[in-house]
mmCIF file of C-alpha atoms in Angstrom:
data_model
loop_
_atom_site.group_PDB
_atom_site.id
_atom_site.type_symbol
_atom_site.label_atom_id
_atom_site.label_comp_id
_atom_site.label_asym_id
_atom_site.label_seq_id
_atom_site.Cartn_x
_atom_site.Cartn_y
_atom_site.Cartn_z
ATOM 1 C CA MET A 1 74.251 49.767 -14.163
ATOM 2 C CA ASP A 2 73.970 49.787 -10.391
ATOM 3 C CA VAL A 3 70.887 50.684 -8.414
ATOM 4 C CA GLY A 4 72.094 54.229 -7.742
ATOM 5 C CA GLN A 5 72.595 54.880 -11.444
ATOM 6 C CA MET A 6 69.178 53.427 -12.236
ATOM 7 C CA GLN A 7 67.579 55.632 -9.631
ATOM 8 C CA ARG A 8 69.276 58.743 -11.022
ATOM 9 C CA GLN A 9 68.153 57.766 -14.491
ATOM 10 C CA LEU A 10 64.557 57.399 -13.287
ATOM 11 C CA VAL A 11 64.591 60.774 -11.559
ATOM 12 C CA GLU A 12 65.966 62.498 -14.663
ATOM 13 C CA TYR A 13 63.505 60.732 -16.922
ATOM 14 C CA THR A 14 60.539 61.592 -14.707
ATOM 15 C CA LYS A 15 61.600 65.241 -14.483
ATOM 16 C CA SER A 16 61.915 65.429 -18.255
ATOM 17 C CA LEU A 17 58.336 64.230 -18.711
ATOM 18 C CA PHE A 18 57.097 67.142 -16.620
ATOM 19 C CA ILE A 19 59.450 69.698 -18.113
ATOM 20 C CA GLU A 20 58.493 68.686 -21.644
ATOM 21 C CA GLY A 21 54.820 68.904 -20.762
ATOM 22 C CA TYR A 22 53.858 65.284 -21.302
ATOM 23 C CA LEU A 23 52.680 65.054 -17.712
ATOM 24 C CA ASP A 24 51.275 67.673 -15.360
ATOM 25 C CA SER A 25 50.669 67.959 -11.626
ATOM 26 C CA GLN A 26 47.706 65.578 -11.729
ATOM 27 C CA PHE A 27 50.177 62.740 -12.309
ATOM 28 C CA LEU A 28 51.922 63.776 -9.106
ATOM 29 C CA GLN A 29 48.562 63.536 -7.336
ATOM 30 C CA LEU A 30 48.267 59.918 -8.537
ATOM 31 C CA GLN A 31 51.719 59.200 -7.151
ATOM 32 C CA GLN A 32 50.716 60.783 -3.853
ATOM 33 C CA LEU A 33 47.793 58.377 -3.638
ATOM 34 C CA GLN A 34 50.092 55.365 -3.948
ATOM 35 C CA ASP A 35 51.509 53.872 -0.776
ATOM 36 C CA GLU A 36 52.400 50.553 0.836
ATOM 37 C CA SER A 37 48.718 49.658 1.171
ATOM 38 C CA ASN A 38 48.144 50.373 -2.519
ATOM 39 C CA PRO A 39 51.566 49.993 -4.186
ATOM 40 C CA SER A 40 50.315 49.637 -7.767
ATOM 41 C CA PHE A 41 47.768 52.405 -7.832
ATOM 42 C CA VAL A 42 49.461 54.485 -10.528
ATOM 43 C CA ALA A 43 50.078 51.497 -12.768
ATOM 44 C CA GLU A 44 46.459 50.390 -12.351
ATOM 45 C CA VAL A 45 44.989 53.760 -13.227
ATOM 46 C CA VAL A 46 47.320 54.173 -16.179
ATOM 47 C CA SER A 47 46.463 50.690 -17.391
ATOM 48 C CA LEU A 48 42.755 51.560 -17.286
ATOM 49 C CA PHE A 49 43.572 54.741 -19.159
ATOM 50 C CA PHE A 50 45.345 52.789 -21.924
ATOM 51 C CA GLU A 51 42.409 50.397 -22.361
ATOM 52 C CA ASP A 52 39.855 53.173 -22.294
ATOM 53 C CA SER A 53 41.831 55.369 -24.679
ATOM 54 C CA GLU A 54 42.235 52.687 -27.270
ATOM 55 C CA ARG A 55 38.510 52.070 -27.207
ATOM 56 C CA ILE A 56 37.794 55.789 -27.613
ATOM 57 C CA LEU A 57 40.285 56.117 -30.482
ATOM 58 C CA LYS A 58 38.598 53.230 -32.289
ATOM 59 C CA ASP A 59 35.202 54.877 -31.801
ATOM 60 C CA LEU A 60 36.533 58.235 -32.985
ATOM 61 C CA THR A 61 38.114 56.734 -36.090
ATOM 62 C CA PHE A 62 34.851 54.968 -36.912
ATOM 63 C CA ALA A 63 32.775 58.100 -36.335
ATOM 64 C CA LEU A 64 34.953 60.187 -38.638
ATOM 65 C CA GLU A 65 34.885 57.554 -41.373
ATOM 66 C CA GLN A 66 31.129 57.818 -41.774
ATOM 67 C CA LYS A 67 29.650 59.379 -44.897
ATOM 68 C CA ILE A 68 27.590 61.695 -42.778
ATOM 69 C CA ILE A 69 29.502 62.633 -39.671
ATOM 70 C CA ASP A 70 27.676 62.992 -36.375
ATOM 71 C CA PHE A 71 29.753 65.784 -34.845
ATOM 72 C CA LYS A 72 27.864 65.575 -31.586
ATOM 73 C CA LYS A 73 28.976 62.002 -31.214
ATOM 74 C CA VAL A 74 32.543 62.865 -32.185
ATOM 75 C CA ASP A 75 32.521 65.673 -29.633
ATOM 76 C CA ALA A 76 31.169 63.358 -26.941
ATOM 77 C CA HIS A 77 34.042 60.926 -27.527
ATOM 78 C CA VAL A 78 36.617 63.726 -27.468
ATOM 79 C CA HIS A 79 35.077 65.116 -24.280
ATOM 80 C CA GLN A 80 35.465 61.692 -22.696
ATOM 81 C CA PHE A 81 39.072 61.451 -23.816
ATOM 82 C CA LYS A 82 39.804 64.941 -22.573
ATOM 83 C CA GLY A 83 38.412 63.957 -19.179
ATOM 84 C CA SER A 84 40.364 60.750 -18.787
ATOM 85 C CA SER A 85 43.650 62.218 -19.980
ATOM 86 C CA SER A 86 43.156 65.149 -17.623
ATOM 87 C CA SER A 87 42.474 62.787 -14.719
ATOM 88 C CA ILE A 88 45.810 61.039 -15.113
ATOM 89 C CA GLY A 89 47.802 64.145 -15.962
ATOM 90 C CA ALA A 90 48.465 63.388 -19.635
ATOM 91 C CA GLN A 91 48.689 67.081 -20.455
ATOM 92 C CA ARG A 92 49.530 66.986 -24.158
ATOM 93 C CA VAL A 93 46.752 64.529 -24.899
ATOM 94 C CA LYS A 94 44.330 66.727 -22.963
ATOM 95 C CA ASN A 95 45.404 69.823 -24.869
ATOM 96 C CA ALA A 96 45.056 68.031 -28.193
ATOM 97 C CA CYS A 97 41.511 67.102 -27.171
ATOM 98 C CA ILE A 98 40.687 70.693 -26.297
ATOM 99 C CA ALA A 99 41.765 71.815 -29.768
ATOM 100 C CA PHE A 100 39.824 68.949 -31.300
ATOM 101 C CA ARG A 101 36.599 70.018 -29.592
ATOM 102 C CA GLY A 102 36.943 73.442 -31.153
ATOM 103 C CA TYR A 103 36.884 71.921 -34.616
ATOM 104 C CA CYS A 104 33.965 69.670 -33.714
ATOM 105 C CA GLU A 105 31.991 72.795 -32.935
ATOM 106 C CA GLU A 106 32.893 74.222 -36.329
ATOM 107 C CA GLN A 107 31.925 70.889 -37.879
ATOM 108 C CA ASN A 108 35.098 71.021 -39.923
ATOM 109 C CA VAL A 109 35.776 67.509 -41.262
ATOM 110 C CA ASN A 110 39.309 68.060 -42.462
ATOM 111 C CA SER A 111 40.410 69.758 -39.282
ATOM 112 C CA CYS A 112 38.763 67.064 -37.199
ATOM 113 C CA THR A 113 40.571 64.352 -39.108
ATOM 114 C CA ARG A 114 43.842 66.191 -38.575
ATOM 115 C CA CYS A 115 43.050 66.551 -34.878
ATOM 116 C CA LEU A 116 42.367 62.862 -34.574
ATOM 117 C CA GLN A 117 45.841 62.138 -35.960
ATOM 118 C CA GLN A 118 47.282 64.642 -33.519
ATOM 119 C CA VAL A 119 45.488 63.118 -30.542
ATOM 120 C CA LYS A 120 46.523 59.610 -31.609
ATOM 121 C CA GLN A 121 50.118 60.703 -31.907
ATOM 122 C CA GLU A 122 50.181 62.373 -28.516
ATOM 123 C CA TYR A 123 48.513 59.370 -26.945
ATOM 124 C CA PHE A 124 51.018 56.877 -28.328
ATOM 125 C CA ILE A 125 53.927 59.078 -27.325
ATOM 126 C CA VAL A 126 52.767 59.404 -23.707
ATOM 127 C CA LYS A 127 51.901 55.711 -23.614
ATOM 128 C CA ASN A 128 55.437 54.904 -24.654
ATOM 129 C CA LYS A 129 56.866 57.303 -22.082
ATOM 130 C CA LEU A 130 54.778 55.896 -19.251
ATOM 131 C CA GLU A 131 55.671 52.339 -20.192
ATOM 132 C CA THR A 132 59.327 53.341 -20.109
ATOM 133 C CA LEU A 133 58.798 54.927 -16.701
ATOM 134 C CA PHE A 134 57.235 51.770 -15.305
ATOM 135 C CA ARG A 135 59.997 49.661 -16.834
ATOM 136 C CA LEU A 136 62.651 51.760 -15.116
ATOM 137 C CA GLU A 137 60.778 51.412 -11.817
ATOM 138 C CA HIS A 138 60.569 47.645 -12.190
ATOM 139 C CA GLN A 139 64.285 47.422 -12.933
ATOM 140 C CA ILE A 140 65.076 49.289 -9.741
ATOM 141 C CA ILE A 141 62.767 47.150 -7.635
ATOM 142 C CA GLY A 142 64.135 44.021 -9.295
ATOM 143 C CA ALA A 143 67.640 45.090 -8.327
ATOM 144 C CA GLY A 144 66.505 45.533 -4.730
ATOM 145 C CA GLY A 145 66.291 49.319 -4.777
ATOM 146 C CA SER A 146 63.452 51.679 -3.907
ATOM 147 C CA ILE A 147 61.737 54.272 -6.051
ATOM 148 C CA PRO A 148 63.072 57.745 -5.280
ATOM 149 C CA MET A 149 60.596 60.576 -4.726
ATOM 150 C CA VAL A 150 60.711 63.347 -7.275
ATOM 151 C CA GLU A 151 59.678 66.780 -6.102
ATOM 152 C CA LEU A 152 59.069 69.487 -8.597
ATOM 153 C CA SER A 153 58.135 73.133 -8.532
ATOM 154 C CA PHE A 154 55.572 74.411 -11.005
ATOM 155 C CA MET B 1 39.298 48.322 21.436
ATOM 156 C CA ALA B 2 41.875 48.849 18.694
ATOM 157 C CA VAL B 3 42.233 52.357 17.345
ATOM 158 C CA GLU B 4 41.067 52.417 13.777
ATOM 159 C CA SER B 5 42.041 55.218 11.472
ATOM 160 C CA GLU B 6 38.690 55.523 9.824
ATOM 161 C CA VAL B 7 35.898 58.023 9.872
ATOM 162 C CA VAL B 8 33.441 56.318 12.117
ATOM 163 C CA VAL B 9 29.819 57.191 12.588
ATOM 164 C CA VAL B 10 27.899 55.717 15.450
ATOM 165 C CA GLY B 11 24.720 54.243 14.071
ATOM 166 C CA GLY B 12 21.304 54.350 15.679
ATOM 167 C CA ARG B 13 21.869 51.088 17.491
ATOM 168 C CA GLY B 14 25.310 52.147 18.708
ATOM 169 C CA GLU B 15 27.237 50.040 16.227
ATOM 170 C CA LYS B 16 30.123 51.631 14.368
ATOM 171 C CA GLU B 17 29.669 52.427 10.705
ATOM 172 C CA HIS B 18 31.888 54.113 8.162
ATOM 173 C CA PHE B 19 31.015 57.285 6.314
ATOM 174 C CA HIS B 20 29.618 55.805 3.151
ATOM 175 C CA VAL B 21 29.813 57.633 -0.145
ATOM 176 C CA LEU B 22 27.975 56.516 -3.262
ATOM 177 C CA ALA B 23 30.116 57.605 -6.236
ATOM 178 C CA VAL B 24 28.457 57.963 -9.626
ATOM 179 C CA ASP B 25 30.611 58.386 -12.746
ATOM 180 C CA ASP B 26 30.546 56.874 -16.216
ATOM 181 C CA SER B 27 34.354 57.064 -16.510
ATOM 182 C CA VAL B 28 36.186 54.011 -15.194
ATOM 183 C CA ILE B 29 39.308 56.107 -14.599
ATOM 184 C CA ASP B 30 37.445 58.734 -12.606
ATOM 185 C CA ARG B 31 35.678 56.056 -10.565
ATOM 186 C CA LYS B 32 39.021 54.547 -9.642
ATOM 187 C CA LEU B 33 40.503 57.914 -8.752
ATOM 188 C CA LEU B 34 37.497 58.925 -6.680
ATOM 189 C CA GLU B 35 37.416 55.598 -4.923
ATOM 190 C CA ARG B 36 41.060 55.994 -3.933
ATOM 191 C CA LEU B 37 40.649 59.618 -2.848
ATOM 192 C CA LEU B 38 37.700 58.681 -0.646
ATOM 193 C CA THR B 39 39.382 55.576 0.768
ATOM 194 C CA VAL B 40 42.444 57.621 1.677
ATOM 195 C CA SER B 41 40.044 60.050 3.376
ATOM 196 C CA SER B 42 38.771 57.091 5.396
ATOM 197 C CA CYS B 43 35.384 56.717 3.764
ATOM 198 C CA LYS B 44 33.649 53.612 2.575
ATOM 199 C CA VAL B 45 32.922 53.884 -1.154
ATOM 200 C CA THR B 46 30.446 52.262 -3.515
ATOM 201 C CA CYS B 47 30.890 53.086 -7.204
ATOM 202 C CA VAL B 48 28.228 52.915 -9.880
ATOM 203 C CA ASP B 49 28.497 53.971 -13.495
ATOM 204 C CA SER B 50 25.204 55.794 -14.100
ATOM 205 C CA GLY B 51 22.348 57.713 -12.555
ATOM 206 C CA ASP B 52 20.074 54.726 -13.153
ATOM 207 C CA GLN B 53 22.438 52.444 -11.269
ATOM 208 C CA ALA B 54 22.570 54.968 -8.444
ATOM 209 C CA LEU B 55 18.782 55.089 -8.191
ATOM 210 C CA LYS B 56 18.660 51.301 -8.290
ATOM 211 C CA TYR B 57 21.200 51.079 -5.505
ATOM 212 C CA LEU B 58 19.154 53.464 -3.396
ATOM 213 C CA GLY B 59 16.029 51.457 -3.991
ATOM 214 C CA LEU B 60 14.370 54.229 -5.941
ATOM 215 C CA LEU B 61 14.062 52.388 -9.207
ATOM 216 C CA ASP B 62 11.736 49.489 -9.755
ATOM 217 C CA ASP B 63 13.611 47.101 -12.070
ATOM 218 C CA LEU B 64 10.478 45.567 -13.543
ATOM 219 C CA HIS B 65 8.628 48.711 -14.412
ATOM 220 C CA ASN B 66 11.541 51.149 -14.466
ATOM 221 C CA THR B 67 9.553 53.741 -12.540
ATOM 222 C CA ILE B 68 10.515 55.833 -9.581
ATOM 223 C CA ASN B 69 9.320 54.446 -6.287
ATOM 224 C CA ALA B 70 9.013 57.749 -4.507
ATOM 225 C CA SER B 71 7.041 56.314 -1.676
ATOM 226 C CA SER B 72 8.694 52.952 -1.451
ATOM 227 C CA PRO B 73 8.114 51.423 1.954
ATOM 228 C CA SER B 74 11.537 49.749 1.778
ATOM 229 C CA LEU B 75 13.152 53.045 2.565
ATOM 230 C CA HIS B 76 13.582 52.694 6.336
ATOM 231 C CA SER B 77 15.516 55.870 5.790
ATOM 232 C CA SER B 78 18.648 55.384 3.797
ATOM 233 C CA HIS B 79 19.351 51.688 3.900
ATOM 234 C CA HIS B 80 20.174 49.333 1.116
ATOM 235 C CA GLU B 81 21.111 45.804 2.067
ATOM 236 C CA GLY B 82 21.711 47.187 5.544
ATOM 237 C CA THR B 83 24.194 49.786 4.310
ATOM 238 C CA LYS B 84 23.553 53.435 4.970
ATOM 239 C CA VAL B 85 24.586 56.032 2.389
ATOM 240 C CA ASN B 86 25.836 59.283 3.900
ATOM 241 C CA MET B 87 26.713 61.223 0.763
ATOM 242 C CA ILE B 88 26.389 61.010 -2.977
ATOM 243 C CA MET B 89 29.077 62.276 -5.341
ATOM 244 C CA THR B 90 28.123 62.391 -8.969
ATOM 245 C CA ASP B 91 29.649 63.440 -12.256
ATOM 246 C CA TYR B 92 27.625 66.073 -14.092
ATOM 247 C CA CYS B 93 28.089 64.938 -17.676
ATOM 248 C CA MET B 94 26.944 61.357 -18.139
ATOM 249 C CA PRO B 95 25.127 59.633 -20.987
ATOM 250 C CA GLY B 96 21.440 59.219 -20.239
ATOM 251 C CA MET B 97 20.707 60.753 -16.852
ATOM 252 C CA SER B 98 22.967 63.700 -16.053
ATOM 253 C CA GLY B 99 24.264 64.465 -12.585
ATOM 254 C CA TYR B 100 21.784 67.321 -12.408
ATOM 255 C CA ASP B 101 18.887 65.008 -13.333
ATOM 256 C CA LEU B 102 20.017 62.636 -10.617
ATOM 257 C CA LEU B 103 20.215 65.507 -8.147
ATOM 258 C CA LYS B 104 16.630 66.571 -8.882
ATOM 259 C CA ARG B 105 15.334 63.035 -8.535
ATOM 260 C CA LEU B 106 17.109 62.609 -5.222
ATOM 261 C CA LYS B 107 15.743 65.898 -3.883
ATOM 262 C CA GLY B 108 12.252 64.744 -4.751
ATOM 263 C CA SER B 109 12.731 61.453 -2.937
ATOM 264 C CA PRO B 110 13.016 60.247 0.660
ATOM 265 C CA TRP B 111 16.789 60.678 0.147
ATOM 266 C CA LYS B 112 16.447 64.458 -0.134
ATOM 267 C CA ASP B 113 18.436 65.179 2.993
ATOM 268 C CA ILE B 114 21.517 63.241 1.931
ATOM 269 C CA PRO B 115 24.207 65.688 0.743
ATOM 270 C CA VAL B 116 24.902 65.545 -2.989
ATOM 271 C CA VAL B 117 28.162 66.749 -4.499
ATOM 272 C CA ILE B 118 28.455 67.328 -8.231
ATOM 273 C CA MET B 119 31.718 67.072 -10.167
ATOM 274 C CA SER B 120 32.519 68.347 -13.602
ATOM 275 C CA SER B 121 35.537 68.830 -15.837
ATOM 276 C CA GLU B 122 34.002 72.023 -17.200
ATOM 277 C CA ASN B 123 34.003 75.299 -15.336
ATOM 278 C CA VAL B 124 30.659 76.729 -16.446
ATOM 279 C CA PRO B 125 29.361 79.292 -13.926
ATOM 280 C CA SER B 126 25.729 78.914 -14.988
ATOM 281 C CA ARG B 127 25.994 75.163 -14.584
ATOM 282 C CA ILE B 128 27.528 75.560 -11.148
ATOM 283 C CA SER B 129 24.762 77.925 -9.942
ATOM 284 C CA MET B 130 22.094 75.695 -11.404
ATOM 285 C CA CYS B 131 23.423 72.719 -9.472
ATOM 286 C CA LEU B 132 23.838 74.623 -6.228
ATOM 287 C CA GLU B 133 20.363 76.099 -6.565
ATOM 288 C CA GLY B 134 19.077 72.613 -7.327
ATOM 289 C CA GLY B 135 20.273 71.541 -3.899
ATOM 290 C CA ALA B 136 23.817 70.309 -4.468
ATOM 291 C CA GLU B 137 26.027 70.962 -1.447
ATOM 292 C CA GLU B 138 29.229 71.408 -3.415
ATOM 293 C CA PHE B 139 30.397 71.574 -6.977
ATOM 294 C CA LEU B 140 33.910 70.243 -7.539
ATOM 295 C CA LEU B 141 36.020 70.710 -10.633
ATOM 296 C CA LYS B 142 37.816 67.758 -12.121
ATOM 297 C CA PRO B 143 40.389 66.406 -12.067
ATOM 298 C CA LEU B 144 39.857 65.774 -8.385
ATOM 299 C CA GLN B 145 42.664 66.063 -5.882
ATOM 300 C CA LEU B 146 43.002 65.427 -2.166
ATOM 301 C CA SER B 147 42.597 69.139 -1.523
ATOM 302 C CA ASP B 148 39.100 68.944 -3.021
ATOM 303 C CA LEU B 149 38.126 66.229 -0.580
ATOM 304 C CA GLU B 150 39.057 68.609 2.212
ATOM 305 C CA LYS B 151 36.141 70.808 1.118
ATOM 306 C CA LEU B 152 33.871 67.932 2.051
ATOM 307 C CA GLN B 153 35.107 67.778 5.640
ATOM 308 C CA PRO B 154 32.103 69.797 6.943
ATOM 309 C CA TYR B 155 29.773 67.039 5.788
ATOM 310 C CA PHE B 156 31.600 64.317 7.646
ATOM 311 C CA PRO B 157 30.214 63.754 11.155
ATOM 312 C CA LYS B 158 31.544 66.139 13.768
ATOM 313 C CA PHE B 159 32.632 65.296 17.239
ATOM 314 C CA PRO B 160 33.534 67.694 20.056
ATOM 315 C CA ASP B 161 37.283 67.205 19.767
ATOM 316 C CA ASN B 162 37.411 67.225 15.991
ATOM 317 C CA SER B 163 40.796 68.619 15.140
ATOM 318 C CA CYS B 164 40.728 67.888 11.426
ATOM 319 C CA GLU B 165 39.452 71.223 10.321
ATOM 320 C CA GLY B 166 42.832 72.918 10.348
ATOM 321 C CA GLU B 167 46.349 71.781 9.581
ATOM 322 C CA SER B 168 46.709 70.616 13.177
ATOM 323 C CA THR B 169 48.143 67.196 13.769
ATOM 324 C CA SER B 170 47.107 67.034 17.389
ATOM 325 C CA ALA B 171 44.607 64.311 16.624
ATOM 326 C CA ASP B 172 46.512 61.928 18.876
ATOM 327 C CA GLU B 173 44.755 63.346 21.905
ATOM 328 C CA ASP B 174 41.413 62.337 20.460
ATOM 329 C CA ASN B 175 42.225 58.679 20.279
ATOM 330 C CA ASP B 176 41.076 57.969 23.769
ATOM 331 C CA GLN B 177 37.428 58.355 23.051
ATOM 332 C CA ASP B 178 35.657 55.072 23.034
ATOM 333 C CA ASN B 179 32.443 54.773 21.102
ATOM 334 C CA ASN B 180 32.185 58.151 19.483
ATOM 335 C CA HIS B 181 35.497 57.796 17.740
ATOM 336 C CA TYR B 182 36.424 60.148 14.983
ATOM 337 C CA ASN B 183 40.027 59.458 14.219
ATOM 338 C CA CYS B 184 41.243 61.811 11.588
ATOM 339 C CA ASN B 185 44.892 60.815 11.864
ATOM 340 C CA SER B 186 44.940 59.431 8.376
ATOM 341 C CA ILE B 187 43.710 62.710 6.935
ATOM 342 C CA SER B 188 46.075 64.855 9.001
ATOM 343 C CA LYS B 189 49.053 62.678 8.212
ATOM 344 C CA ARG B 190 48.290 62.674 4.565
ATOM 345 C CA LYS B 191 48.050 66.444 4.593
ATOM 346 C CA ALA B 192 51.478 66.625 6.123
ATOM 347 C CA THR B 193 53.049 64.375 3.535
ATOM 348 C CA SER B 194 50.963 65.162 0.474
ATOM 349 C CA ALA B 195 51.899 67.567 -2.258
ATOM 350 C CA GLU B 196 50.690 71.059 -1.632
ATOM 351 C CA PRO B 197 47.516 72.231 -3.326
ATOM 352 C CA ARG B 198 47.771 73.421 -6.903
ATOM 353 C CA GLU B 199 47.642 77.101 -6.025
ATOM 354 C CA LYS B 200 50.746 77.020 -3.863
ATOM 355 C CA SER B 201 54.179 76.627 -5.330
ATOM 356 C CA ARG B 202 55.956 73.411 -4.622
ATOM 357 C CA SER B 203 59.289 72.810 -3.007
ATOM 358 C CA LYS B 204 62.400 73.142 -5.078
ATOM 359 C CA MET B 205 63.805 70.274 -7.106
ATOM 360 C CA LYS B 206 65.393 67.594 -5.066
ATOM 361 C CA GLU B 207 68.375 66.041 -6.722
ATOM 362 C CA TYR B 208 68.981 62.420 -5.997
ATOM 363 C CA ASN B 209 72.480 61.837 -4.720
#
């Protein structure tokens, strides 16, 4: 695959992430904040998001395993996760968190457990997608190419 | 003197200082985002992760006794280790002290005249009015974008030829000022190249050829 093909592949892949709703305009804002003076900004923020998310998921799993569930605590964790996913533009994760909070309010154990699985799933999917995105970018740079800008209308 | 693309405030002794924002947020992701947004807007940023840390930084918290030093003599106005704080931006929802609690403490302290901006991921009108009535200058909704930082422009120091208020990119003419130098080139340029604000529709898809 030559650089041109790789670049086209990256553009198509990036567009698909937005079209399929995995990412929203906030991710574009992160990309806008990256420049020559701060060339790894997006990767750094996303990396922090991965670390933070995995910590939150552990805490959530633990909280929902308790005999007596502290729904306030569960809600606090979900609120945190909703915030961080929103800040990086991980739309599906954010939406799963919003639904989750609804069930926390109802103090519905079964629904909360289901929501946790949903949130976990969405998280691992977007993590995989973002890692693929970064891999494609690295391949292009490694081959001496530059990352093409993707402009989208919402 | 070299032209620096930074928001520069002339201090009391005539030395140049940067507009310094103290950012308070318990989320590491939001701290990083805010730090970048402010840096791109040419501000100096200090990040802390709680209201307590913010009060400590401002010299309002006595470590030993954990009490508020409202009348601390160390407050030769707003200096900490020789660094002036020009604005405080705080998240609303934080464990322990909330952004609102922090706001109230600041307004009851020698720091009461420093503008405080509150940020929140939740759009709750009663919360917004409460914060504004409590003395907050602005209430910003998360996730933050560059367009939100533009709302803070009025609080940055103004100079006679400030051309950053509109979309104008005629800031080049201002570069000849010597000491009172407010170079907003970086902000204007970024406006020209940044994505348009959420409300506007974006340009059509660009295919890579």
